Amino acid sequence: MVTDARPIRFAFLLSGIAGLIYEVLWSRYLGLFVGHGAYAQVLVLAVYLGGMAVGSLAVSDVSKKLRQPLRWYAGAEVALAVFGFGFHALYVLATDVSYDVIFPAIGSGPWVGSVRWAVAGALILPQAIVLGTTFPLMAAGLVRGDKEHPGGRVAEAYLLNTMGGAAGVLLAGFVLIGAVGLPGTSVAAALLNLAAAGLVWRTVRAGDTVAHDAAAPIGAGQVASSVEAARSEGSGAAASPAPDEAPVGGTARAAADGRATVLLVVAFGTALASFTYEIGWIRMLSLLLGSATHSFELMLSAFILGMALGAWLIRRRSDDTEDPLRLLGGIQVLMGLAALLSLPVYLGLFDVVATMVQTFSGRPGGYAWFNAGRYGLSLVVMLPSTILAGMTLPLITGTLIRSGAGERVIGRVYGFNTLGSVAGACLAGLFALPFLGLEGLIVAGAGLDVLLGLWVLERAGHWSGLGRRLALTAACGAGLLFALIPIVVEFEPNTVTSGVYRNGVLEGDQWRSLYYQDGRTATVSAHIGTSDGVIVLATNGKPDASLGPRWIHDRRDTLPELPIPQGRDFTTQVLAPMMALAHRPEARTVANIGHGSGMTTSSLLTSNRIERLVTIEIEPLMVEGSLVFLPANAAAFADPRVSYVFDDAKSFFSYRRERFDIVFAEPSNPWVSGTASLFTREFYERVTDFMSEGGVLAQWMQLYELNDELFLSVLAALDAV
C-alpha cells in the first residue's frame, strides 16, 4: 500500500524526461560520429530500444524476487546519472581513438563503416540496457501497491514515463543544447536521474511504500481461487497454498500459454508497425515542415505524446473489460485504418503550411508560433494511430498479469515490444523505405496492424464465440480498402517536394517532375519550371542545385520560346571552385564533398593539372538524380580522373589517409539535419590533417536563410583552426 505516491510518480516523470533527453543527445553526438543525422537516428533508435529490450527482459525474472523493486529502480537511476556525467569524455576518447588509430589501421571503407557503427552503438548500449530496467521496476512498484488493478498501474507508469519523454525531447532540442551545449545537456539529464533516484529512495526509506511479499504473485489470486473452486466441485480436495505461479490443469495451462504467446507476438508486431509509421511519418513531415533538426524533435515529441495519451485513456478499461482480446484486436484494426487515413490527411496539410508561412514570416514571435503550428500538424497526422498504439502495452501486460502469469510479464512484454521497435526502425529506415517509398511504407505498417488485429479477433472468437467467418469477411474488406488506397491517394511529386515550408508557395502546375526517389537519408527530387525552363534538384523539398536551359541543350529544343536564364545556383556551382583553383592553380588532387548537380566537379576538371578528383557523397540518389542536368555536367561522369565514394567525408579521410591539394565542400545549409557537422570546429580540425602542404579548403557558406549568430559561430570555428 502506498500512503503518498506523489513523489514516486514525479520521479517517474523526471525519469521519462531524462530518458528522451539522452535519445536526442545521442542522436546529435552520433550524427557527428557516423556522418549523417538520418543514419544516426536509425542507429540510436536501434541501439537505444535494443538495449532497453535486453534490460527489461533481464529484469523480468528478477523483479519478482526483489522485496522492494523501487529501491533497485533508484539504483538504476544512479547508474544512469554516472553514465550521463561521463558520456562526453567517453565520446571524445572514442572519437579520437577511432579516427586517429583504429580507422587508419583498418584502411578499408566497408570495414571502417562497420566498425564505426559498432563503436557508436557501444557508446550508448550500456546506458540503454540500464534504462531498459527502469520501466519494469517502476511498474512493479506501482502494481504491488494495487494488485486489483494491474493494468491501470502499468498504464500509469507508462503514462508518466512517456509524458516525461514528450517533454524531454522539446526541452533538449529547444532549450538545453542551445544553452549549455551537448556536454551540459548530458549533465542536466544526469541531474534529473539523481533527482528521480533521490525522491524514490527517500520515499521508500521513510516508509511511505510498504514492501510486498513477492511470494504472492500479482494476478495469481484470481486464477488460484477459480482453480480451487473447480477442484472442490470436482473432487472435494483440500485447497493448497498458491505458489509463485498458480497451479492449473493441463487444458487451462495450455489455454493460458496460448494466450500468452498471442499477446507477446502482438506486443512485438504492433511495435514493429508503430516504428514503421514513425520512420515514414518523420520523412513525410520533413517534406511538409522542413528537415531542420528542430523539426525532427517536434515530430518525435508528438509521436511520444500520442502514446502517453493512449496509456491514459486505457488505464481504467484495461482492468474492467471482460474480453481483453477482443478489445485488443479492435484497437489493432483501428490503428491500421487510422494510419491509412493519415495519408490523405497529410496531403491536405500543404495548403495549411503555406498559410502558416505567409502569416508568421517576418513577424515578432513568428518562429515560435510557426513551431507551435508545426507541432500541431504533427499531432494531426500521428495522434489517432499513436493514441491507439499507446493502449496496447498496458492492455497486454494487464491481461497477462490477471491471468496469473505473474509480475515477470511486465519485463517480458516491454522487452518484446522494444524488440519489435528495433526491428521496425531498422527494417523501415534502412530497407523498406527505399524499396516501398513513403506511401508504400505506411500502407505496409497499416497492413501489419490490421492483420494482427484480425488474428487476435479470430483467437478471441475461439474463446468467446465470435465466428471465424466474421473475421474472414473483415479481412476481405480490409484487403479491398488497402488495394484502393494507393489508387485514391497519390503522392504527387510537385506537391510533396514543393518545399512549402521555406517560402509558403505551392508551385502546382508551374513545375514538371523529372525525378523522384525516397532514399535512406533523404527524398531526392528534380523538376523543371514550365515558365523559365530552370531545372532544380532538391533533397526533402529543399533546392540544392539548379541550372537554366542555356546549359541543358537538349531541353532548349523543347522550350524555344523561353528566356535562357543561367539558373539560380550557376554562379556558386561554377565560380566557387574556380576561386579555389585560383588559390592553388598547381593542384593535382582534389576532394569534393557533396556531388550536388555535378557542375562543381565539371568546373574543377577544367584544370588540366588535376590528376585525381574524388567526390564524396553520402546519398547515392543525389548522383543518380543529377543526371537530369546532362549534358552540362557530363564531365563529372565521363572524365576518367573522377571517382565516387558514398560515405561520410570524415570517415573517408580517416581510413584513406590521402592528402589533397584542394578540399572543396559545398554542403546544404547548416540548419539542414545531417549537414551541420560540416561546419564545426571538429570537422575543420580533422580535414586539416588531410590537406597537403599549402593545401586549400574552400567551402560554400550560405548567407541566406541564416541568422548572424549561426554565421558567426561558423567563422569562429574556422578562426580557431
PDB file of N, CA, C and O in Angstrom, residues 471-510:
ATOM      1  N   ALA A 471     -14.451 -12.834 -39.068  1.00  0.00           N
ATOM      2  CA  ALA A 471     -13.065 -12.389 -39.182  1.00  0.00           C
ATOM      3  C   ALA A 471     -12.604 -12.425 -40.637  1.00  0.00           C
ATOM      4  O   ALA A 471     -11.920 -11.518 -41.107  1.00  0.00           O
ATOM      5  N   LEU A 472     -12.983 -13.477 -41.350  1.00  0.00           N
ATOM      6  CA  LEU A 472     -12.580 -13.575 -42.754  1.00  0.00           C
ATOM      7  C   LEU A 472     -13.245 -12.484 -43.593  1.00  0.00           C
ATOM      8  O   LEU A 472     -12.628 -11.920 -44.504  1.00  0.00           O
ATOM      9  N   THR A 473     -14.515 -12.186 -43.292  1.00  0.00           N
ATOM     10  CA  THR A 473     -15.208 -11.112 -44.015  1.00  0.00           C
ATOM     11  C   THR A 473     -14.526  -9.773 -43.773  1.00  0.00           C
ATOM     12  O   THR A 473     -14.314  -8.976 -44.703  1.00  0.00           O
ATOM     13  N   ALA A 474     -14.169  -9.529 -42.507  1.00  0.00           N
ATOM     14  CA  ALA A 474     -13.473  -8.289 -42.184  1.00  0.00           C
ATOM     15  C   ALA A 474     -12.120  -8.231 -42.889  1.00  0.00           C
ATOM     16  O   ALA A 474     -11.695  -7.170 -43.359  1.00  0.00           O
ATOM     17  N   ALA A 475     -11.444  -9.371 -42.979  1.00  0.00           N
ATOM     18  CA  ALA A 475     -10.148  -9.408 -43.653  1.00  0.00           C
ATOM     19  C   ALA A 475     -10.290  -9.059 -45.134  1.00  0.00           C
ATOM     20  O   ALA A 475      -9.477  -8.318 -45.696  1.00  0.00           O
ATOM     21  N   CYS A 476     -11.323  -9.590 -45.774  1.00  0.00           N
ATOM     22  CA  CYS A 476     -11.543  -9.273 -47.188  1.00  0.00           C
ATOM     23  C   CYS A 476     -11.851  -7.794 -47.380  1.00  0.00           C
ATOM     24  O   CYS A 476     -11.358  -7.158 -48.323  1.00  0.00           O
ATOM     25  N   GLY A 477     -12.666  -7.240 -46.476  1.00  0.00           N
ATOM     26  CA  GLY A 477     -12.977  -5.821 -46.571  1.00  0.00           C
ATOM     27  C   GLY A 477     -11.747  -4.952 -46.387  1.00  0.00           C
ATOM     28  O   GLY A 477     -11.540  -3.970 -47.114  1.00  0.00           O
ATOM     29  N   ALA A 478     -10.909  -5.332 -45.414  1.00  0.00           N
ATOM     30  CA  ALA A 478      -9.677  -4.578 -45.192  1.00  0.00           C
ATOM     31  C   ALA A 478      -8.751  -4.694 -46.394  1.00  0.00           C
ATOM     32  O   ALA A 478      -8.105  -3.719 -46.795  1.00  0.00           O
ATOM     33  N   GLY A 479      -8.691  -5.890 -46.986  1.00  0.00           N
ATOM     34  CA  GLY A 479      -7.843  -6.068 -48.157  1.00  0.00           C
ATOM     35  C   GLY A 479      -8.286  -5.199 -49.318  1.00  0.00           C
ATOM     36  O   GLY A 479      -7.454  -4.626 -50.036  1.00  0.00           O
ATOM     37  N   LEU A 480      -9.597  -5.081 -49.517  1.00  0.00           N
ATOM     38  CA  LEU A 480     -10.116  -4.220 -50.574  1.00  0.00           C
ATOM     39  C   LEU A 480      -9.753  -2.763 -50.316  1.00  0.00           C
ATOM     40  O   LEU A 480      -9.367  -2.026 -51.238  1.00  0.00           O
ATOM     41  N   LEU A 481      -9.867  -2.348 -49.060  1.00  0.00           N
ATOM     42  CA  LEU A 481      -9.520  -0.972 -48.704  1.00  0.00           C
ATOM     43  C   LEU A 481      -8.046  -0.689 -48.991  1.00  0.00           C
ATOM     44  O   LEU A 481      -7.695   0.359 -49.542  1.00  0.00           O
ATOM     45  N   PHE A 482      -7.187  -1.642 -48.650  1.00  0.00           N
ATOM     46  CA  PHE A 482      -5.754  -1.461 -48.882  1.00  0.00           C
ATOM     47  C   PHE A 482      -5.439  -1.427 -50.370  1.00  0.00           C
ATOM     48  O   PHE A 482      -4.488  -0.771 -50.799  1.00  0.00           O
ATOM     49  N   ALA A 483      -6.209  -2.127 -51.151  1.00  0.00           N
ATOM     50  CA  ALA A 483      -5.988  -2.090 -52.596  1.00  0.00           C
ATOM     51  C   ALA A 483      -6.408  -0.755 -53.194  1.00  0.00           C
ATOM     52  O   ALA A 483      -5.813  -0.282 -54.173  1.00  0.00           O
ATOM     53  N   LEU A 484      -7.424  -0.120 -52.598  1.00  0.00           N
ATOM     54  CA  LEU A 484      -7.938   1.129 -53.147  1.00  0.00           C
ATOM     55  C   LEU A 484      -7.126   2.347 -52.717  1.00  0.00           C
ATOM     56  O   LEU A 484      -7.065   3.339 -53.449  1.00  0.00           O
ATOM     57  N   ILE A 485      -6.519   2.273 -51.549  1.00  0.00           N
ATOM     58  CA  ILE A 485      -5.813   3.449 -51.014  1.00  0.00           C
ATOM     59  C   ILE A 485      -4.747   3.975 -51.978  1.00  0.00           C
ATOM     60  O   ILE A 485      -4.684   5.175 -52.254  1.00  0.00           O
ATOM     61  N   PRO A 486      -3.863   3.119 -52.538  1.00  0.00           N
ATOM     62  CA  PRO A 486      -2.847   3.664 -53.452  1.00  0.00           C
ATOM     63  C   PRO A 486      -3.437   4.309 -54.702  1.00  0.00           C
ATOM     64  O   PRO A 486      -2.786   5.162 -55.314  1.00  0.00           O
ATOM     65  N   ILE A 487      -4.647   3.902 -55.062  1.00  0.00           N
ATOM     66  CA  ILE A 487      -5.286   4.489 -56.243  1.00  0.00           C
ATOM     67  C   ILE A 487      -5.890   5.849 -55.896  1.00  0.00           C
ATOM     68  O   ILE A 487      -5.773   6.818 -56.642  1.00  0.00           O
ATOM     69  N   VAL A 488      -6.541   5.926 -54.749  1.00  0.00           N
ATOM     70  CA  VAL A 488      -7.230   7.151 -54.343  1.00  0.00           C
ATOM     71  C   VAL A 488      -6.245   8.216 -53.876  1.00  0.00           C
ATOM     72  O   VAL A 488      -6.393   9.401 -54.165  1.00  0.00           O
ATOM     73  N   VAL A 489      -5.211   7.780 -53.121  1.00  0.00           N
ATOM     74  CA  VAL A 489      -4.237   8.710 -52.538  1.00  0.00           C
ATOM     75  C   VAL A 489      -2.934   8.600 -53.313  1.00  0.00           C
ATOM     76  O   VAL A 489      -2.307   7.541 -53.346  1.00  0.00           O
ATOM     77  N   GLU A 490      -2.522   9.682 -53.931  1.00  0.00           N
ATOM     78  CA  GLU A 490      -1.295   9.685 -54.727  1.00  0.00           C
ATOM     79  C   GLU A 490      -0.362  10.790 -54.246  1.00  0.00           C
ATOM     80  O   GLU A 490      -0.774  11.941 -54.108  1.00  0.00           O
ATOM     81  N   PHE A 491       0.885  10.411 -53.985  1.00  0.00           N
ATOM     82  CA  PHE A 491       1.887  11.388 -53.582  1.00  0.00           C
ATOM     83  C   PHE A 491       2.411  12.094 -54.833  1.00  0.00           C
ATOM     84  O   PHE A 491       3.350  11.631 -55.472  1.00  0.00           O
ATOM     85  N   GLU A 492       1.769  13.197 -55.187  1.00  0.00           N
ATOM     86  CA  GLU A 492       2.162  13.966 -56.355  1.00  0.00           C
ATOM     87  C   GLU A 492       3.503  14.650 -56.084  1.00  0.00           C
ATOM     88  O   GLU A 492       3.615  15.462 -55.155  1.00  0.00           O
ATOM     89  N   PRO A 493       4.567  14.350 -56.856  1.00  0.00           N
ATOM     90  CA  PRO A 493       5.884  14.946 -56.593  1.00  0.00           C
ATOM     91  C   PRO A 493       5.860  16.470 -56.544  1.00  0.00           C
ATOM     92  O   PRO A 493       6.561  17.080 -55.738  1.00  0.00           O
ATOM     93  N   ASN A 494       5.058  17.101 -57.396  1.00  0.00           N
ATOM     94  CA  ASN A 494       5.008  18.562 -57.397  1.00  0.00           C
ATOM     95  C   ASN A 494       4.524  19.125 -56.066  1.00  0.00           C
ATOM     96  O   ASN A 494       4.880  20.237 -55.681  1.00  0.00           O
ATOM     97  N   THR A 495       3.701  18.335 -55.363  1.00  0.00           N
ATOM     98  CA  THR A 495       3.185  18.796 -54.071  1.00  0.00           C
ATOM     99  C   THR A 495       4.146  18.472 -52.940  1.00  0.00           C
ATOM    100  O   THR A 495       4.553  19.356 -52.181  1.00  0.00           O
ATOM    101  N   VAL A 496       4.526  17.195 -52.818  1.00  0.00           N
ATOM    102  CA  VAL A 496       5.294  16.784 -51.639  1.00  0.00           C
ATOM    103  C   VAL A 496       6.728  17.308 -51.666  1.00  0.00           C
ATOM    104  O   VAL A 496       7.372  17.395 -50.621  1.00  0.00           O
ATOM    105  N   THR A 497       7.255  17.661 -52.831  1.00  0.00           N
ATOM    106  CA  THR A 497       8.623  18.194 -52.892  1.00  0.00           C
ATOM    107  C   THR A 497       8.639  19.693 -53.173  1.00  0.00           C
ATOM    108  O   THR A 497       9.650  20.232 -53.608  1.00  0.00           O
ATOM    109  N   SER A 498       7.542  20.375 -52.891  1.00  0.00           N
ATOM    110  CA  SER A 498       7.446  21.801 -53.208  1.00  0.00           C
ATOM    111  C   SER A 498       8.285  22.679 -52.293  1.00  0.00           C
ATOM    112  O   SER A 498       8.528  23.845 -52.605  1.00  0.00           O
ATOM    113  N   GLY A 499       8.711  22.137 -51.125  1.00  0.00           N
ATOM    114  CA  GLY A 499       9.451  22.977 -50.184  1.00  0.00           C
ATOM    115  C   GLY A 499       8.606  24.104 -49.647  1.00  0.00           C
ATOM    116  O   GLY A 499       9.099  25.208 -49.394  1.00  0.00           O
ATOM    117  N   VAL A 500       7.327  23.824 -49.403  1.00  0.00           N
ATOM    118  CA  VAL A 500       6.390  24.866 -48.996  1.00  0.00           C
ATOM    119  C   VAL A 500       6.790  25.503 -47.677  1.00  0.00           C
ATOM    120  O   VAL A 500       6.458  26.659 -47.398  1.00  0.00           O
ATOM    121  N   TYR A 501       7.536  24.769 -46.841  1.00  0.00           N
ATOM    122  CA  TYR A 501       7.938  25.287 -45.534  1.00  0.00           C
ATOM    123  C   TYR A 501       8.952  26.426 -45.644  1.00  0.00           C
ATOM    124  O   TYR A 501       9.225  27.119 -44.658  1.00  0.00           O
ATOM    125  N   ARG A 502       9.526  26.645 -46.830  1.00  0.00           N
ATOM    126  CA  ARG A 502      10.534  27.700 -46.991  1.00  0.00           C
ATOM    127  C   ARG A 502       9.914  29.023 -47.431  1.00  0.00           C
ATOM    128  O   ARG A 502      10.233  30.077 -46.900  1.00  0.00           O
ATOM    129  N   ASN A 503       9.039  28.966 -48.415  1.00  0.00           N
ATOM    130  CA  ASN A 503       8.516  30.222 -48.972  1.00  0.00           C
ATOM    131  C   ASN A 503       6.993  30.329 -48.943  1.00  0.00           C
ATOM    132  O   ASN A 503       6.437  31.335 -49.378  1.00  0.00           O
ATOM    133  N   GLY A 504       6.331  29.299 -48.444  1.00  0.00           N
ATOM    134  CA  GLY A 504       4.882  29.363 -48.338  1.00  0.00           C
ATOM    135  C   GLY A 504       4.151  29.329 -49.660  1.00  0.00           C
ATOM    136  O   GLY A 504       3.017  29.808 -49.756  1.00  0.00           O
ATOM    137  N   VAL A 505       4.777  28.739 -50.688  1.00  0.00           N
ATOM    138  CA  VAL A 505       4.179  28.719 -52.027  1.00  0.00           C
ATOM    139  C   VAL A 505       4.124  27.283 -52.526  1.00  0.00           C
ATOM    140  O   VAL A 505       5.114  26.556 -52.471  1.00  0.00           O
ATOM    141  N   LEU A 506       2.948  26.884 -53.005  1.00  0.00           N
ATOM    142  CA  LEU A 506       2.789  25.610 -53.696  1.00  0.00           C
ATOM    143  C   LEU A 506       2.828  25.888 -55.193  1.00  0.00           C
ATOM    144  O   LEU A 506       1.949  26.566 -55.728  1.00  0.00           O
ATOM    145  N   GLU A 507       3.863  25.366 -55.852  1.00  0.00           N
ATOM    146  CA  GLU A 507       4.076  25.723 -57.254  1.00  0.00           C
ATOM    147  C   GLU A 507       2.997  25.152 -58.179  1.00  0.00           C
ATOM    148  O   GLU A 507       2.655  25.743 -59.186  1.00  0.00           O
ATOM    149  N   GLY A 508       2.496  23.969 -57.853  1.00  0.00           N
ATOM    150  CA  GLY A 508       1.439  23.384 -58.675  1.00  0.00           C
ATOM    151  C   GLY A 508       1.878  23.119 -60.107  1.00  0.00           C
ATOM    152  O   GLY A 508       2.867  22.441 -60.365  1.00  0.00           O
ATOM    153  N   ASP A 509       1.151  23.685 -61.067  1.00  0.00           N
ATOM    154  CA  ASP A 509       1.415  23.441 -62.479  1.00  0.00           C
ATOM    155  C   ASP A 509       2.654  24.169 -62.998  1.00  0.00           C
ATOM    156  O   ASP A 509       2.994  24.035 -64.179  1.00  0.00           O
ATOM    157  N   GLN A 510       3.300  24.965 -62.161  1.00  0.00           N
ATOM    158  CA  GLN A 510       4.495  25.683 -62.607  1.00  0.00           C
ATOM    159  C   GLN A 510       5.710  24.769 -62.719  1.00  0.00           C
ATOM    160  O   GLN A 510       6.753  25.187 -63.193  1.00  0.00           O
TER     161      GLN A 510
END
